[in-house]
Amino acid sequence: MNGEEFARTVVARVAEFCSSYEARLPAYSYVPLETDAQRIRVMQSRLFNEVRSAEIFGAWLKTTPELEVKMALAEAIGEEMTHARLLSERIKDRGGDPFTYQPVPGQMAMFNAFEGMPTTVERIAAFPLAGEGVAEFMIERALAAPSVPEWIKVPYQAICRDEEEHAHFPEEVIARYAISADVQERVRRAVAMSLTLRRQYFEDLDAWVLQDAVW
Ligand SMILES: [Fe+2]
Ligand SMILES: [Fe+2]
């Protein structure tokens, strides 16, 4: 399979994962939530993701020799911290504490796994493609849902505009670099790993937000 064809198959895999949530969206999407206390919990968890994303992109910089990917990572670091500022201010405005949040287990595992991916193409497949692809899907659902209040939608409208600008970059990177059977196999596994851990993160976040789970 050539790189373009292969990239389309992994994009389709992520879309299939997203559609598995269509009938019952997770707390992460804000859509099923009923109280502001629940919404603040989800926003705290997602603020953690913005900061952790910036840290991971930064951790990868030195070991990313492909200059166009290095430049994209460098830009993304600033962008993620801008998202973090938007969410942290929103949490403070609503009387919450932005920085006392403790990540739920699946979330810790997911980001630690991203950080440990060895090659550029596996990293981009696991996180910007699969991870951020699912996040973007959930943001679109939140923005379209009447059950999600305006104070949540406002920062996500800005976040959504940023993510849309470079939405195709991960697919292009995979099309360019995943051109052998061996690399394609590793990319497929990186995507599967990312989605498995994402599902666990969503389960754990549901349990904390909706049932006060403790670990
Ligand atoms: Fe972000
Ligand atoms: Fe992002």
Short mmCIF file of C-alpha atoms and ligand atoms in Angstrom, two decimals:
data_model
loop_
_atom_site.label_atom_id
_atom_site.label_comp_id
_atom_site.label_asym_id
_atom_site.label_seq_id
_atom_site.Cartn_x
_atom_site.Cartn_y
_atom_site.Cartn_z
CA MET A 1 0.00 0.00 0.00
CA ASN A 2 1.39 3.47 -0.77
CA GLY A 3 1.64 6.13 1.93
CA GLU A 4 -1.52 8.02 0.96
CA GLU A 5 -3.67 4.90 0.86
CA PHE A 6 -2.26 3.74 4.16
CA ALA A 7 -2.85 7.13 5.82
CA ARG A 8 -6.48 6.99 4.74
CA THR A 9 -6.90 3.60 6.45
CA VAL A 10 -5.67 4.92 9.79
CA VAL A 11 -7.85 8.02 9.52
CA ALA A 12 -10.80 5.67 8.88
CA ARG A 13 -9.85 3.63 11.96
CA VAL A 14 -10.02 6.75 14.14
CA ALA A 15 -13.36 7.76 12.60
CA GLU A 16 -14.73 4.28 13.35
CA PHE A 17 -13.60 4.65 16.98
CA CYS A 18 -15.34 8.03 17.21
CA SER A 19 -18.58 6.68 15.79
CA SER A 20 -18.61 3.97 18.49
CA TYR A 21 -19.41 6.85 20.91
CA GLU A 22 -22.09 8.46 18.78
CA ALA A 23 -25.01 6.83 20.64
CA ARG A 24 -23.58 7.50 24.11
CA LEU A 25 -21.08 10.33 24.37
CA PRO A 26 -18.65 10.29 27.32
CA ALA A 27 -18.45 12.92 30.09
CA TYR A 28 -15.33 14.17 28.29
CA SER A 29 -17.59 15.65 25.56
CA TYR A 30 -19.60 17.62 28.19
CA VAL A 31 -22.76 16.57 26.30
CA PRO A 32 -24.30 14.22 28.95
CA LEU A 33 -23.43 16.43 31.96
CA GLU A 34 -26.13 18.00 34.10
CA THR A 35 -24.36 20.16 36.68
CA ASP A 36 -21.67 22.83 36.67
CA ALA A 37 -19.71 20.84 39.26
CA GLN A 38 -19.46 17.98 36.74
CA ARG A 39 -18.53 20.38 33.93
CA ILE A 40 -15.75 21.94 36.01
CA ARG A 41 -14.33 18.47 36.68
CA VAL A 42 -14.22 17.69 32.96
CA MET A 43 -12.65 21.06 32.20
CA GLN A 44 -9.99 20.46 34.87
CA SER A 45 -9.18 17.11 33.25
CA ARG A 46 -9.01 18.69 29.82
CA LEU A 47 -6.86 21.56 31.08
CA PHE A 48 -4.40 18.92 32.29
CA ASN A 49 -4.39 17.53 28.72
CA GLU A 50 -3.52 20.90 27.19
CA VAL A 51 -0.53 21.36 29.51
CA ARG A 52 0.60 17.74 29.18
CA SER A 53 0.36 18.00 25.36
CA ALA A 54 2.68 20.99 25.34
CA GLU A 55 5.12 19.10 27.59
CA ILE A 56 5.10 16.06 25.32
CA PHE A 57 5.58 18.05 22.12
CA GLY A 58 8.49 19.76 23.86
CA ALA A 59 9.96 16.45 25.01
CA TRP A 60 9.91 15.18 21.40
CA LEU A 61 11.54 18.24 19.81
CA LYS A 62 15.19 17.28 20.16
CA THR A 63 14.64 13.77 18.81
CA THR A 64 12.58 14.90 15.78
CA PRO A 65 14.98 15.28 12.85
CA GLU A 66 12.25 16.00 10.23
CA LEU A 67 12.34 19.79 10.12
CA GLU A 68 8.70 20.36 9.06
CA VAL A 69 7.52 18.16 11.95
CA LYS A 70 9.87 19.88 14.40
CA MET A 71 8.44 23.26 13.33
CA ALA A 72 4.87 22.03 13.75
CA LEU A 73 5.65 20.67 17.22
CA ALA A 74 7.28 23.95 18.24
CA GLU A 75 4.22 25.89 17.13
CA ALA A 76 1.87 23.43 18.84
CA ILE A 77 3.63 23.98 22.19
CA GLY A 78 2.56 27.65 22.22
CA GLU A 79 -0.89 26.80 20.93
CA GLU A 80 -1.56 24.18 23.63
CA MET A 81 -0.46 26.60 26.35
CA THR A 82 -2.86 29.21 24.92
CA HIS A 83 -5.64 26.61 25.22
CA ALA A 84 -4.50 25.94 28.78
CA ARG A 85 -4.80 29.64 29.59
CA LEU A 86 -8.33 29.80 28.15
CA LEU A 87 -9.51 26.80 30.15
CA SER A 88 -7.74 27.76 33.38
CA GLU A 89 -9.32 31.24 33.29
CA ARG A 90 -12.73 29.78 32.62
CA ILE A 91 -12.38 27.38 35.58
CA LYS A 92 -11.34 30.25 37.88
CA ASP A 93 -14.27 32.40 36.67
CA ARG A 94 -16.64 29.60 37.67
CA GLY A 95 -15.13 29.31 41.14
CA GLY A 96 -13.07 26.16 40.47
CA ASP A 97 -9.39 25.53 41.08
CA PRO A 98 -7.57 24.93 37.77
CA PHE A 99 -4.41 23.29 39.10
CA THR A 100 -5.34 20.89 41.91
CA TYR A 101 -6.57 18.22 39.48
CA GLN A 102 -5.06 14.73 39.73
CA PRO A 103 -5.16 12.84 36.41
CA VAL A 104 -7.31 9.70 36.30
CA PRO A 105 -5.38 6.43 35.71
CA GLY A 106 -6.17 5.93 32.02
CA GLN A 107 -5.18 9.53 31.33
CA MET A 108 -1.79 9.12 33.03
CA ALA A 109 -1.17 5.91 31.08
CA MET A 110 -2.18 7.47 27.77
CA PHE A 111 0.15 10.46 27.98
CA ASN A 112 3.03 8.44 29.40
CA ALA A 113 2.60 6.05 26.46
CA PHE A 114 2.66 8.93 23.95
CA GLU A 115 5.82 10.27 25.51
CA GLY A 116 7.52 6.89 25.13
CA MET A 117 6.82 6.41 21.38
CA PRO A 118 10.19 6.00 19.67
CA THR A 119 9.83 7.37 16.12
CA THR A 120 8.32 10.49 14.56
CA VAL A 121 5.72 8.67 12.52
CA GLU A 122 4.53 6.54 15.48
CA ARG A 123 4.36 9.65 17.68
CA ILE A 124 2.35 11.60 15.14
CA ALA A 125 0.03 8.62 14.57
CA ALA A 126 -0.59 8.00 18.27
CA PHE A 127 -1.11 11.56 19.42
CA PRO A 128 -1.80 14.29 16.83
CA LEU A 129 -3.65 11.89 14.54
CA ALA A 130 -5.50 9.45 16.82
CA GLY A 131 -5.51 11.39 20.10
CA GLU A 132 -6.29 14.86 18.83
CA GLY A 133 -8.58 13.40 16.15
CA VAL A 134 -10.86 11.98 18.83
CA ALA A 135 -10.63 15.20 20.87
CA GLU A 136 -11.69 17.25 17.85
CA PHE A 137 -14.66 14.96 17.22
CA MET A 138 -15.80 15.39 20.83
CA ILE A 139 -15.40 19.19 20.63
CA GLU A 140 -17.61 19.30 17.53
CA ARG A 141 -20.27 17.29 19.37
CA ALA A 142 -20.08 19.65 22.37
CA LEU A 143 -20.39 22.77 20.20
CA ALA A 144 -23.48 21.32 18.49
CA ALA A 145 -25.23 20.18 21.69
CA PRO A 146 -28.01 22.29 23.25
CA SER A 147 -27.19 20.67 26.64
CA VAL A 148 -23.72 22.31 26.70
CA PRO A 149 -23.82 25.86 28.15
CA GLU A 150 -22.26 28.89 26.43
CA TRP A 151 -19.54 29.32 29.06
CA ILE A 152 -18.14 25.95 27.95
CA LYS A 153 -18.61 26.58 24.25
CA VAL A 154 -16.78 29.93 24.09
CA PRO A 155 -13.24 28.65 24.83
CA TYR A 156 -13.82 25.54 22.70
CA GLN A 157 -14.83 27.63 19.68
CA ALA A 158 -11.33 29.16 19.80
CA ILE A 159 -9.65 25.78 20.44
CA CYS A 160 -11.61 24.23 17.56
CA ARG A 161 -10.46 26.97 15.13
CA ASP A 162 -6.81 26.31 16.04
CA GLU A 163 -7.10 22.55 15.67
CA GLU A 164 -8.90 22.82 12.31
CA GLU A 165 -6.02 24.85 10.87
CA HIS A 166 -3.64 21.91 11.10
CA ALA A 167 -6.16 19.07 11.06
CA HIS A 168 -4.63 17.43 7.97
CA PHE A 169 -0.99 17.69 8.98
CA PRO A 170 -0.80 14.31 10.81
CA GLU A 171 -2.29 12.46 7.84
CA GLU A 172 0.25 14.12 5.53
CA VAL A 173 3.13 13.10 7.80
CA ILE A 174 1.94 9.49 7.80
CA ALA A 175 1.47 9.51 4.01
CA ARG A 176 5.03 10.85 3.62
CA TYR A 177 6.85 8.55 6.05
CA ALA A 178 4.81 5.35 6.47
CA ILE A 179 5.84 3.92 3.12
CA SER A 180 7.12 0.45 4.06
CA ALA A 181 5.18 -2.53 5.39
CA ASP A 182 7.28 -2.50 8.55
CA VAL A 183 6.62 1.16 9.37
CA GLN A 184 2.92 0.80 8.49
CA GLU A 185 2.64 -2.08 10.94
CA ARG A 186 4.19 0.05 13.70
CA VAL A 187 1.87 2.95 12.91
CA ARG A 188 -1.19 0.68 13.02
CA ARG A 189 -0.15 -0.55 16.47
CA ALA A 190 0.55 2.98 17.71
CA VAL A 191 -2.96 4.03 16.67
CA ALA A 192 -4.52 0.95 18.28
CA MET A 193 -2.58 1.63 21.50
CA SER A 194 -3.71 5.23 21.52
CA LEU A 195 -7.38 4.32 21.04
CA THR A 196 -7.26 1.58 23.71
CA LEU A 197 -5.85 4.00 26.25
CA ARG A 198 -8.26 6.74 25.15
CA ARG A 199 -11.19 4.41 25.82
CA GLN A 200 -9.82 3.70 29.29
CA TYR A 201 -9.33 7.42 29.95
CA PHE A 202 -12.95 8.12 28.98
CA GLU A 203 -14.17 5.30 31.25
CA ASP A 204 -12.11 6.55 34.18
CA LEU A 205 -13.23 10.13 33.65
CA ASP A 206 -16.89 9.03 33.51
CA ALA A 207 -16.37 7.15 36.78
CA TRP A 208 -14.81 10.17 38.53
CA VAL A 209 -17.20 12.81 37.17
CA LEU A 210 -20.45 10.83 37.40
CA GLN A 211 -19.78 8.44 40.31
CA ASP A 212 -17.03 10.14 42.39
CA ALA A 213 -14.67 7.20 41.83
CA VAL A 214 -11.46 7.25 43.85
CA TRP A 215 -8.25 5.35 43.20
FE FE B 1 -5.17 22.05 22.65
FE FE B 2 -3.79 20.42 19.84
#
